[in-house]
mmCIF file of C-alpha atoms and ligand atoms in Angstrom:
data_model
loop_
_atom_site.group_PDB
_atom_site.id
_atom_site.type_symbol
_atom_site.label_atom_id
_atom_site.label_comp_id
_atom_site.label_asym_id
_atom_site.label_seq_id
_atom_site.Cartn_x
_atom_site.Cartn_y
_atom_site.Cartn_z
ATOM 1 C CA MET A 1 16.620 334.441 18.376
ATOM 2 C CA SER A 2 14.390 332.889 15.749
ATOM 3 C CA LYS A 3 12.873 329.513 16.530
ATOM 4 C CA LEU A 4 14.042 326.330 14.854
ATOM 5 C CA ARG A 5 11.307 324.983 12.585
ATOM 6 C CA VAL A 6 10.756 321.272 13.200
ATOM 7 C CA GLY A 7 8.915 319.347 10.481
ATOM 8 C CA LEU A 8 6.970 316.664 12.293
ATOM 9 C CA LEU A 9 6.476 314.039 9.601
ATOM 10 C CA PHE A 10 3.839 311.468 10.497
ATOM 11 C CA GLY A 11 1.177 309.068 9.202
ATOM 12 C CA GLY A 12 2.772 307.237 6.283
ATOM 13 C CA CYS A 13 2.113 304.263 4.028
ATOM 14 C CA SER A 14 2.407 301.394 6.488
ATOM 15 C CA GLY A 15 0.203 299.327 8.741
ATOM 16 C CA GLU A 16 1.475 301.464 11.613
ATOM 17 C CA HIS A 17 -0.177 304.659 10.301
ATOM 18 C CA GLU A 18 -2.419 305.038 13.347
ATOM 19 C CA VAL A 19 0.433 304.408 15.826
ATOM 20 C CA SER A 20 2.416 307.091 14.013
ATOM 21 C CA ILE A 21 -0.424 309.585 14.516
ATOM 22 C CA SER A 22 -0.509 308.799 18.254
ATOM 23 C CA SER A 23 3.268 309.170 18.513
ATOM 24 C CA ALA A 24 3.161 312.484 16.603
ATOM 25 C CA LYS A 25 0.403 313.802 18.856
ATOM 26 C CA ALA A 26 2.510 313.142 21.959
ATOM 27 C CA ILE A 27 5.626 314.643 20.370
ATOM 28 C CA ALA A 28 3.773 317.757 19.147
ATOM 29 C CA HIS A 29 2.510 318.272 22.686
ATOM 30 C CA ALA A 30 6.063 318.005 24.038
ATOM 31 C CA PHE A 31 7.218 320.703 21.617
ATOM 32 C CA THR A 32 4.356 323.113 22.193
ATOM 33 C CA ALA A 33 3.270 322.756 25.822
ATOM 34 C CA THR A 34 6.680 322.906 27.484
ATOM 35 C CA ALA A 35 9.783 325.112 27.600
ATOM 36 C CA ASN A 36 10.560 323.708 24.133
ATOM 37 C CA ALA A 37 7.981 326.167 22.757
ATOM 38 C CA SER A 38 10.441 329.048 23.192
ATOM 39 C CA LYS A 39 13.055 327.207 21.104
ATOM 40 C CA TYR A 40 11.088 325.341 18.475
ATOM 41 C CA GLN A 41 8.204 325.917 16.124
ATOM 42 C CA ILE A 42 6.415 322.805 14.902
ATOM 43 C CA MET A 43 5.194 322.245 11.359
ATOM 44 C CA PRO A 44 3.053 319.088 11.235
ATOM 45 C CA VAL A 45 3.370 317.290 7.891
ATOM 46 C CA TYR A 46 0.962 314.416 7.449
ATOM 47 C CA ILE A 47 1.587 311.631 4.926
ATOM 48 C CA GLN A 48 -1.742 310.134 3.913
ATOM 49 C CA LYS A 49 -2.105 306.390 3.447
ATOM 50 C CA ASP A 50 -1.918 306.954 -0.340
ATOM 51 C CA GLY A 51 1.430 308.737 0.040
ATOM 52 C CA CYS A 52 0.257 312.365 -0.452
ATOM 53 C CA TRP A 53 1.821 314.919 1.885
ATOM 54 C CA GLN A 54 -0.448 317.395 3.647
ATOM 55 C CA VAL A 55 0.429 320.499 5.643
ATOM 56 C CA GLY A 56 -1.680 323.211 7.260
ATOM 57 C CA GLU A 57 -5.202 322.556 8.378
ATOM 58 C CA VAL A 58 -5.419 318.916 7.266
ATOM 59 C CA ALA A 59 -2.266 317.960 9.184
ATOM 60 C CA GLN A 60 -3.330 320.014 12.232
ATOM 61 C CA GLN A 61 -6.717 318.342 12.172
ATOM 62 C CA VAL A 62 -5.231 314.820 12.112
ATOM 63 C CA LEU A 63 -3.006 315.715 15.049
ATOM 64 C CA ALA A 64 -5.887 317.254 16.976
ATOM 65 C CA THR A 65 -8.272 314.320 16.474
ATOM 66 C CA GLY A 66 -5.590 311.599 16.524
ATOM 67 C CA MET A 67 -7.395 309.993 13.558
ATOM 68 C CA PRO A 68 -6.813 309.747 9.808
ATOM 69 C CA PRO A 69 -9.237 311.968 7.862
ATOM 70 C CA GLN A 70 -12.404 310.358 6.544
ATOM 71 C CA ILE A 71 -12.104 309.402 2.879
ATOM 72 C CA ALA A 72 -14.673 311.404 0.902
ATOM 73 C CA ALA A 73 -17.635 309.228 -0.182
ATOM 74 C CA GLU A 74 -17.313 310.326 -3.854
ATOM 75 C CA SER A 75 -13.780 308.883 -4.072
ATOM 76 C CA LEU A 76 -15.216 305.465 -3.269
ATOM 77 C CA THR A 77 -17.900 305.452 -5.967
ATOM 78 C CA ALA A 78 -17.190 303.749 -9.310
ATOM 79 C CA VAL A 79 -15.797 305.992 -12.067
ATOM 80 C CA PRO A 80 -15.385 305.264 -15.812
ATOM 81 C CA PRO A 81 -11.932 303.836 -16.795
ATOM 82 C CA THR A 82 -10.621 307.002 -18.523
ATOM 83 C CA ALA A 83 -11.653 309.165 -15.613
ATOM 84 C CA ALA A 84 -10.080 306.640 -13.230
ATOM 85 C CA ARG A 85 -6.836 306.782 -15.223
ATOM 86 C CA GLU A 86 -6.817 310.588 -15.133
ATOM 87 C CA ALA A 87 -7.543 310.544 -11.415
ATOM 88 C CA ALA A 88 -4.689 308.075 -10.849
ATOM 89 C CA ASN A 89 -2.297 310.262 -12.850
ATOM 90 C CA SER A 90 -3.216 313.393 -10.963
ATOM 91 C CA GLN A 91 -2.866 311.502 -7.695
ATOM 92 C CA ARG A 92 0.652 310.478 -8.714
ATOM 93 C CA ILE A 93 1.580 314.072 -9.487
ATOM 94 C CA GLN A 94 0.144 315.086 -6.130
ATOM 95 C CA ARG A 95 2.178 312.366 -4.418
ATOM 96 C CA TRP A 96 5.384 313.476 -6.077
ATOM 97 C CA GLN A 97 4.800 317.168 -5.448
ATOM 98 C CA LEU A 98 5.633 318.101 -1.915
ATOM 99 C CA PRO A 99 3.815 321.093 -0.425
ATOM 100 C CA VAL A 100 5.934 324.250 -0.902
ATOM 101 C CA GLN A 101 5.812 324.912 2.838
ATOM 102 C CA VAL A 102 8.230 322.038 3.502
ATOM 103 C CA ALA A 103 11.017 324.314 2.241
ATOM 104 C CA GLU A 104 10.667 326.163 5.562
ATOM 105 C CA VAL A 105 11.654 323.130 7.652
ATOM 106 C CA ASP A 106 15.017 323.434 9.459
ATOM 107 C CA VAL A 107 15.061 319.917 10.885
ATOM 108 C CA TRP A 108 12.822 316.920 10.263
ATOM 109 C CA PHE A 109 11.375 314.689 12.960
ATOM 110 C CA PRO A 110 10.081 311.701 10.963
ATOM 111 C CA ILE A 111 7.923 309.755 13.363
ATOM 112 C CA LEU A 112 6.983 307.039 10.886
ATOM 113 C CA HIS A 113 6.971 303.353 11.729
ATOM 114 C CA GLY A 114 7.389 300.295 9.536
ATOM 115 C CA PRO A 115 7.851 300.079 5.750
ATOM 116 C CA ASN A 116 8.154 303.414 3.869
ATOM 117 C CA GLY A 117 9.040 305.208 7.065
ATOM 118 C CA GLU A 118 11.470 303.307 9.217
ATOM 119 C CA ASP A 119 13.213 301.407 6.425
ATOM 120 C CA GLY A 120 15.463 304.043 4.843
ATOM 121 C CA THR A 121 13.082 305.173 2.086
ATOM 122 C CA VAL A 122 11.962 308.430 3.712
ATOM 123 C CA GLN A 123 15.448 308.839 5.172
ATOM 124 C CA GLY A 124 16.825 308.781 1.587
ATOM 125 C CA LEU A 125 14.413 311.527 0.580
ATOM 126 C CA LEU A 126 15.283 313.686 3.605
ATOM 127 C CA LYS A 127 18.962 313.152 2.954
ATOM 128 C CA MET A 128 18.491 314.307 -0.632
ATOM 129 C CA MET A 129 16.769 317.430 0.698
ATOM 130 C CA GLN A 130 19.992 318.074 2.670
ATOM 131 C CA ILE A 131 18.042 318.873 5.815
ATOM 132 C CA PRO A 132 18.979 317.313 9.204
ATOM 133 C CA PHE A 133 16.586 314.680 10.493
ATOM 134 C CA VAL A 134 16.026 312.747 13.714
ATOM 135 C CA GLY A 135 17.034 309.104 13.758
ATOM 136 C CA SER A 136 19.050 306.714 11.660
ATOM 137 C CA GLY A 137 20.119 307.349 8.102
ATOM 138 C CA VAL A 138 19.476 305.117 5.090
ATOM 139 C CA LEU A 139 21.787 302.268 6.105
ATOM 140 C CA GLY A 140 20.807 302.045 9.770
ATOM 141 C CA SER A 141 17.109 302.263 8.945
ATOM 142 C CA ALA A 142 17.304 299.629 6.208
ATOM 143 C CA LEU A 143 19.338 297.221 8.333
ATOM 144 C CA GLY A 144 16.984 297.744 11.254
ATOM 145 C CA MET A 145 13.960 296.972 9.089
ATOM 146 C CA ASP A 146 14.935 293.808 7.248
ATOM 147 C CA LYS A 147 15.108 291.002 9.795
ATOM 148 C CA ILE A 148 17.464 288.916 7.643
ATOM 149 C CA ALA A 149 19.979 291.718 7.008
ATOM 150 C CA MET A 150 19.674 292.733 10.664
ATOM 151 C CA LYS A 151 20.406 289.232 11.945
ATOM 152 C CA MET A 152 23.369 288.844 9.572
ATOM 153 C CA THR A 153 24.767 292.136 10.890
ATOM 154 C CA PHE A 154 24.242 291.080 14.504
ATOM 155 C CA ALA A 155 25.958 287.733 13.825
ATOM 156 C CA GLN A 156 28.937 289.589 12.367
ATOM 157 C CA ALA A 157 29.072 291.741 15.518
ATOM 158 C CA GLY A 158 29.128 288.602 17.669
ATOM 159 C CA LEU A 159 25.720 289.238 19.254
ATOM 160 C CA PRO A 160 24.013 286.017 20.382
ATOM 161 C CA GLN A 161 20.620 285.335 18.827
ATOM 162 C CA VAL A 162 18.256 282.475 17.976
ATOM 163 C CA LYS A 163 19.054 280.139 15.101
ATOM 164 C CA TYR A 164 17.364 281.204 11.881
ATOM 165 C CA VAL A 165 16.995 280.368 8.218
ATOM 166 C CA ALA A 166 16.418 282.968 5.490
ATOM 167 C CA VAL A 167 13.815 281.970 2.928
ATOM 168 C CA ASN A 168 12.765 283.551 -0.347
ATOM 169 C CA ARG A 169 9.179 283.716 -1.589
ATOM 170 C CA SER A 170 10.189 281.828 -4.740
ATOM 171 C CA GLN A 171 11.230 278.856 -2.568
ATOM 172 C CA VAL A 172 7.782 278.822 -0.966
ATOM 173 C CA TRP A 173 5.791 279.288 -4.133
ATOM 174 C CA SER A 174 7.996 276.886 -6.058
ATOM 175 C CA ASP A 175 7.153 273.588 -7.707
ATOM 176 C CA ALA A 176 5.689 270.833 -5.581
ATOM 177 C CA CYS A 177 9.102 269.108 -5.279
ATOM 178 C CA ARG A 178 11.176 271.958 -3.835
ATOM 179 C CA PHE A 179 8.753 273.082 -1.144
ATOM 180 C CA PRO A 180 8.799 269.807 0.870
ATOM 181 C CA THR A 181 12.621 269.868 0.751
ATOM 182 C CA LEU A 182 12.565 273.398 2.201
ATOM 183 C CA CYS A 183 10.206 272.298 4.990
ATOM 184 C CA ASP A 184 12.387 269.242 5.721
ATOM 185 C CA ARG A 185 15.392 271.525 6.056
ATOM 186 C CA LEU A 186 13.572 273.958 8.362
ATOM 187 C CA GLU A 187 12.385 271.097 10.586
ATOM 188 C CA ALA A 188 15.872 269.589 10.746
ATOM 189 C CA GLU A 189 17.676 272.882 11.450
ATOM 190 C CA LEU A 190 15.182 274.639 13.700
ATOM 191 C CA ALA A 191 12.692 272.061 15.052
ATOM 192 C CA TYR A 192 9.347 273.069 16.612
ATOM 193 C CA PRO A 193 8.141 275.457 17.787
ATOM 194 C CA CYS A 194 9.502 277.912 15.275
ATOM 195 C CA PHE A 195 8.461 281.410 14.206
ATOM 196 C CA VAL A 196 7.749 282.304 10.588
ATOM 197 C CA LYS A 197 7.982 286.013 9.785
ATOM 198 C CA PRO A 198 7.824 288.314 6.791
ATOM 199 C CA ALA A 199 11.275 289.973 6.943
ATOM 200 C CA ASN A 200 10.054 293.561 6.492
ATOM 201 C CA LEU A 201 6.927 294.297 8.441
ATOM 202 C CA GLY A 202 6.548 295.009 12.160
ATOM 203 C CA SER A 203 3.788 295.001 14.792
ATOM 204 C CA SER A 204 3.883 291.169 14.585
ATOM 205 C CA VAL A 205 1.868 291.297 11.329
ATOM 206 C CA GLY A 206 2.136 288.034 9.375
ATOM 207 C CA ILE A 207 4.104 286.336 12.175
ATOM 208 C CA ALA A 208 3.103 282.814 13.204
ATOM 209 C CA LYS A 209 4.321 280.443 15.868
ATOM 210 C CA VAL A 210 4.147 276.974 14.378
ATOM 211 C CA GLN A 211 4.175 273.554 16.028
ATOM 212 C CA THR A 212 3.502 271.176 13.137
ATOM 213 C CA ARG A 213 4.364 270.587 9.495
ATOM 214 C CA SER A 214 0.972 271.723 8.238
ATOM 215 C CA GLN A 215 1.165 274.908 10.330
ATOM 216 C CA LEU A 216 4.653 275.536 8.965
ATOM 217 C CA GLU A 217 3.428 275.167 5.370
ATOM 218 C CA ALA A 218 0.486 277.490 5.945
ATOM 219 C CA ALA A 219 2.622 280.078 7.783
ATOM 220 C CA LEU A 220 5.218 280.146 4.995
ATOM 221 C CA ASP A 221 2.491 280.641 2.412
ATOM 222 C CA ASN A 222 0.971 283.446 4.483
ATOM 223 C CA ALA A 223 4.328 285.170 5.118
ATOM 224 C CA ALA A 224 5.104 284.948 1.379
ATOM 225 C CA SER A 225 1.913 286.880 0.661
ATOM 226 C CA TYR A 226 3.337 289.804 2.683
ATOM 227 C CA ASP A 227 6.974 289.796 1.679
ATOM 228 C CA ARG A 228 9.447 288.388 -0.837
ATOM 229 C CA ARG A 229 11.862 287.815 2.050
ATOM 230 C CA ILE A 230 10.910 285.530 4.927
ATOM 231 C CA ILE A 231 12.751 284.484 8.071
ATOM 232 C CA VAL A 232 12.123 281.340 10.082
ATOM 233 C CA GLU A 233 13.532 281.236 13.618
ATOM 234 C CA ALA A 234 13.876 278.622 16.324
ATOM 235 C CA GLY A 235 11.408 279.465 19.091
ATOM 236 C CA VAL A 236 12.711 280.226 22.579
ATOM 237 C CA LYS A 237 10.875 280.275 25.867
ATOM 238 C CA ALA A 238 12.001 283.558 27.303
ATOM 239 C CA ARG A 239 11.115 286.810 29.007
ATOM 240 C CA GLU A 240 11.004 289.838 26.684
ATOM 241 C CA VAL A 241 13.099 292.792 27.766
ATOM 242 C CA GLU A 242 13.848 296.066 26.014
ATOM 243 C CA CYS A 243 16.448 298.796 26.279
ATOM 244 C CA ALA A 244 16.299 302.322 24.832
ATOM 245 C CA VAL A 245 19.311 303.964 23.198
ATOM 246 C CA LEU A 246 19.859 307.704 22.720
ATOM 247 C CA GLY A 247 22.754 309.497 21.029
ATOM 248 C CA ASN A 248 25.093 309.262 18.057
ATOM 249 C CA ASP A 249 28.732 308.293 18.405
ATOM 250 C CA TYR A 250 28.564 308.142 22.206
ATOM 251 C CA PRO A 251 25.091 306.662 22.758
ATOM 252 C CA LEU A 252 23.498 306.085 26.142
ATOM 253 C CA ALA A 253 21.564 302.961 27.168
ATOM 254 C CA SER A 254 18.512 303.365 29.390
ATOM 255 C CA ILE A 255 17.163 301.351 32.272
ATOM 256 C CA VAL A 256 15.839 297.987 31.008
ATOM 257 C CA GLY A 257 12.087 297.322 30.840
ATOM 258 C CA GLU A 258 10.046 294.155 30.455
ATOM 259 C CA ILE A 259 6.933 293.366 28.442
ATOM 260 C CA THR A 260 4.466 291.109 30.217
ATOM 261 C CA TYR A 261 1.444 289.376 28.689
ATOM 262 C CA THR A 262 -0.534 286.189 29.066
ATOM 263 C CA SER A 263 -1.055 285.330 25.376
ATOM 264 C CA ASP A 264 1.099 282.738 23.628
ATOM 265 C CA PHE A 265 3.431 285.382 22.210
ATOM 266 C CA TYR A 266 3.538 289.157 21.763
ATOM 267 C CA ASP A 267 1.256 289.148 18.731
ATOM 268 C CA TYR A 268 -0.639 291.996 17.040
ATOM 269 C CA GLU A 269 -3.704 291.683 19.243
ATOM 270 C CA THR A 270 -1.633 291.685 22.434
ATOM 271 C CA LYS A 271 0.324 294.718 21.246
ATOM 272 C CA TYR A 272 -2.670 296.847 20.364
ATOM 273 C CA THR A 273 -5.494 295.775 22.692
ATOM 274 C CA GLU A 274 -5.685 297.904 25.806
ATOM 275 C CA GLY A 275 -4.797 295.901 28.894
ATOM 276 C CA LYS A 276 -3.421 292.812 27.110
ATOM 277 C CA ALA A 277 0.229 293.691 27.716
ATOM 278 C CA GLY A 278 1.994 295.407 30.564
ATOM 279 C CA LEU A 279 5.295 297.239 30.927
ATOM 280 C CA GLN A 280 7.457 296.656 33.928
ATOM 281 C CA ILE A 281 10.104 299.320 34.460
ATOM 282 C CA PRO A 282 12.693 298.526 35.602
ATOM 283 C CA ALA A 283 12.593 294.861 34.652
ATOM 284 C CA PRO A 284 13.273 292.712 37.707
ATOM 285 C CA LEU A 285 16.599 291.233 36.579
ATOM 286 C CA PRO A 286 19.899 290.327 38.225
ATOM 287 C CA PRO A 287 22.183 293.408 37.942
ATOM 288 C CA GLN A 288 24.714 291.617 35.744
ATOM 289 C CA ILE A 289 21.963 290.675 33.258
ATOM 290 C CA THR A 290 20.782 294.296 33.104
ATOM 291 C CA ALA A 291 24.354 295.425 32.462
ATOM 292 C CA GLN A 292 24.771 292.775 29.767
ATOM 293 C CA ILE A 293 21.564 293.893 28.022
ATOM 294 C CA GLN A 294 22.645 297.543 28.093
ATOM 295 C CA GLU A 295 26.033 296.670 26.675
ATOM 296 C CA MET A 296 24.477 294.504 23.930
ATOM 297 C CA ALA A 297 21.973 297.280 23.078
ATOM 298 C CA LEU A 298 24.827 299.703 22.445
ATOM 299 C CA ARG A 299 26.702 297.137 20.346
ATOM 300 C CA ALA A 300 23.589 296.471 18.266
ATOM 301 C CA PHE A 301 23.078 300.230 17.776
ATOM 302 C CA GLU A 302 26.609 300.562 16.525
ATOM 303 C CA ALA A 303 26.489 297.379 14.410
ATOM 304 C CA VAL A 304 23.650 298.631 12.197
ATOM 305 C CA ASP A 305 24.961 302.222 12.215
ATOM 306 C CA ALA A 306 21.877 303.564 13.991
ATOM 307 C CA ALA A 307 21.677 307.235 15.011
ATOM 308 C CA GLY A 308 19.771 309.312 17.543
ATOM 309 C CA ILE A 309 17.151 306.858 18.677
ATOM 310 C CA ALA A 310 16.554 303.103 18.859
ATOM 311 C CA ARG A 311 14.894 300.511 21.042
ATOM 312 C CA VAL A 312 16.642 297.171 21.233
ATOM 313 C CA ASP A 313 14.594 294.099 22.145
ATOM 314 C CA PHE A 314 15.920 290.948 23.767
ATOM 315 C CA PHE A 315 14.928 287.486 24.908
ATOM 316 C CA TYR A 316 16.103 286.630 28.416
ATOM 317 C CA VAL A 317 16.105 282.851 28.813
ATOM 318 C CA GLU A 318 15.829 282.684 32.563
ATOM 319 C CA ALA A 319 16.419 278.912 32.695
ATOM 320 C CA THR A 320 19.925 279.227 31.244
ATOM 321 C CA GLY A 321 20.762 282.874 32.021
ATOM 322 C CA GLU A 322 21.223 283.527 28.286
ATOM 323 C CA VAL A 323 20.446 286.910 26.706
ATOM 324 C CA LEU A 324 19.621 286.773 22.991
ATOM 325 C CA ILE A 325 19.053 289.820 20.838
ATOM 326 C CA ASN A 326 15.708 289.814 19.009
ATOM 327 C CA GLU A 327 15.653 293.072 17.065
ATOM 328 C CA ILE A 328 16.457 296.757 16.867
ATOM 329 C CA ASN A 329 13.695 299.267 16.117
ATOM 330 C CA THR A 330 15.115 302.472 14.682
ATOM 331 C CA MET A 331 11.859 304.411 15.114
ATOM 332 C CA PRO A 332 10.091 302.845 18.093
ATOM 333 C CA GLY A 333 6.564 303.732 19.230
ATOM 334 C CA PHE A 334 6.644 307.168 20.852
ATOM 335 C CA THR A 335 3.249 307.739 22.445
ATOM 336 C CA ALA A 336 3.107 309.013 26.025
ATOM 337 C CA THR A 337 2.811 305.414 27.259
ATOM 338 C CA SER A 338 5.281 303.750 24.859
ATOM 339 C CA MET A 339 8.260 301.823 26.149
ATOM 340 C CA TYR A 340 10.871 304.151 24.598
ATOM 341 C CA PRO A 341 9.922 307.409 26.385
ATOM 342 C CA MET A 342 8.927 305.485 29.531
ATOM 343 C CA LEU A 343 12.399 303.936 29.753
ATOM 344 C CA TRP A 344 14.000 307.371 29.475
ATOM 345 C CA LYS A 345 11.629 308.855 32.016
ATOM 346 C CA ALA A 346 12.693 306.114 34.440
ATOM 347 C CA SER A 347 16.301 306.902 33.553
ATOM 348 C CA GLY A 348 15.827 310.595 34.411
ATOM 349 C CA ILE A 349 14.992 312.128 31.017
ATOM 350 C CA GLU A 350 11.461 313.519 30.715
ATOM 351 C CA PHE A 351 9.519 313.310 27.436
ATOM 352 C CA SER A 352 10.025 317.005 26.617
ATOM 353 C CA GLU A 353 13.756 316.827 27.253
ATOM 354 C CA LEU A 354 13.921 313.652 25.168
ATOM 355 C CA VAL A 355 12.476 315.286 22.033
ATOM 356 C CA ASP A 356 14.771 318.286 22.537
ATOM 357 C CA ARG A 357 17.812 316.011 22.795
ATOM 358 C CA LEU A 358 16.744 314.062 19.694
ATOM 359 C CA VAL A 359 16.597 317.250 17.634
ATOM 360 C CA GLN A 360 20.011 318.302 18.940
ATOM 361 C CA HIS A 361 21.407 314.861 17.992
ATOM 362 C CA ALA A 362 19.933 315.286 14.493
ATOM 363 C CA LEU A 363 21.768 318.611 14.097
ATOM 364 C CA GLU A 364 24.972 317.104 15.471
ATOM 365 C CA ARG A 365 24.797 314.122 13.068
ATOM 366 C CA PHE A 366 24.115 316.403 10.088
ATOM 367 C CA LYS A 367 27.358 318.316 10.752
ATOM 368 C CA GLY A 368 29.192 315.038 10.202
HETATM 369 N N1 ADP B 401 12.356 283.199 17.958
HETATM 370 C C1 ADP B 401 11.367 283.513 18.782
HETATM 371 N N2 ADP B 401 11.139 282.812 19.919
HETATM 372 C C2 ADP B 401 10.128 283.141 20.763
HETATM 373 N N3 ADP B 401 9.272 284.151 20.542
HETATM 374 C C3 ADP B 401 9.437 284.866 19.424
HETATM 375 C C4 ADP B 401 10.491 284.596 18.493
HETATM 376 N N4 ADP B 401 10.407 285.489 17.501
HETATM 377 C C5 ADP B 401 9.352 286.272 17.767
HETATM 378 N N5 ADP B 401 8.754 285.906 18.904
HETATM 379 C C6 ADP B 401 7.535 286.531 19.469
HETATM 380 O O1 ADP B 401 6.898 287.290 18.449
HETATM 381 C C7 ADP B 401 6.924 288.690 18.766
HETATM 382 C C8 ADP B 401 7.110 289.523 17.518
HETATM 383 O O2 ADP B 401 8.310 289.161 16.864
HETATM 384 P P1 ADP B 401 9.334 290.252 16.369
HETATM 385 O O3 ADP B 401 10.432 289.548 15.646
HETATM 386 O O4 ADP B 401 9.728 291.122 17.494
HETATM 387 O O5 ADP B 401 8.485 291.045 15.276
HETATM 388 P P2 ADP B 401 8.017 292.577 15.165
HETATM 389 O O6 ADP B 401 9.116 293.267 14.424
HETATM 390 O O7 ADP B 401 6.765 292.510 14.377
HETATM 391 O O8 ADP B 401 7.854 293.107 16.569
HETATM 392 C C9 ADP B 401 8.037 288.816 19.788
HETATM 393 O O9 ADP B 401 7.882 289.951 20.587
HETATM 394 C C10 ADP B 401 7.885 287.503 20.566
HETATM 395 O O10 ADP B 401 6.766 287.546 21.451
HETATM 396 MG MG1 MG B 402 9.244 293.097 18.041
#
């Protein structure tokens, strides 16, 4: 029986490029160093930060080293305007031309996080190729990415969440009269502390916890520099717990895990500095709270029309016993020590079995 060729698509044009490489490295290992090797053949496809797709040696090299390739020194030196224009044009053509080898892919495993990877854009391209792929389609990915659309969908599904206000960049960078009115409204509706977030990023980039009017103003201005769409949320004092989901129409919810840290909130530095955050699996919770989180995770998965894989994050307000949904991630971090595979390992599904199941779910979803 010939092996199924899995296109492992990684890297990408987002701030989570490096995380994607780490995830891809772990996934490639699970396809090649286990019983999966008799079933699957991996084709690594690396998307450079400039959007160009690379196969063969370049992609293999990135996987092997776990690092993006060094940019050649000559590409950084100044070039005359006409030459720069020609170079830009040829780069565009390169970006639009996919390597011919991708025609050999039987099923895609896009392990891309954040904008241009987890937001429906790549999913649209893969759908147009008419090749099965792991994870959510265009709608689920887009709803899972945009925090405003996501929260509106959760509200419609009756999932409890923090109070929020959607803001547009034009309201922030408006005339000097409208901006104070916006801040007045945010203070009245949400109070302090509140969280200001670009709606479409991830990894806590551009997110600020604000306690005062001047912090609010600065945070809105900063968030507007990242995104046209901004969300401001009432802050809650809560434990952060996460649940993994696997499947399509009959998804399974994993054991629940907890993120622990000592910083003020789970910011970029805490997420990516070794030793600043810990995972506790299973989360020490009353059994009925665990069951409630699992049930809400499945409802959230269904509400956004997710597929295959998702990690759903919650706030558990211990003081009141309330569970509030924070977000769904349709392509969560997938390194050997990431929450998603760790939750499944604790639930009885090893990393290698997990990637196998995800590919099988991709094939199942493609059939309809
Ligand atoms: N409304 C809130 N109340 C309390 N903490 C929050 C709130 N929103 C975000 N946070 C903190 O900020 C972190 C990142 O926010 P999140 O919305 O999950 O963004 P990202 O998609 O970048 O992970 C959360 O894990 C939490 O620590
Ligand atoms: Mg988060």
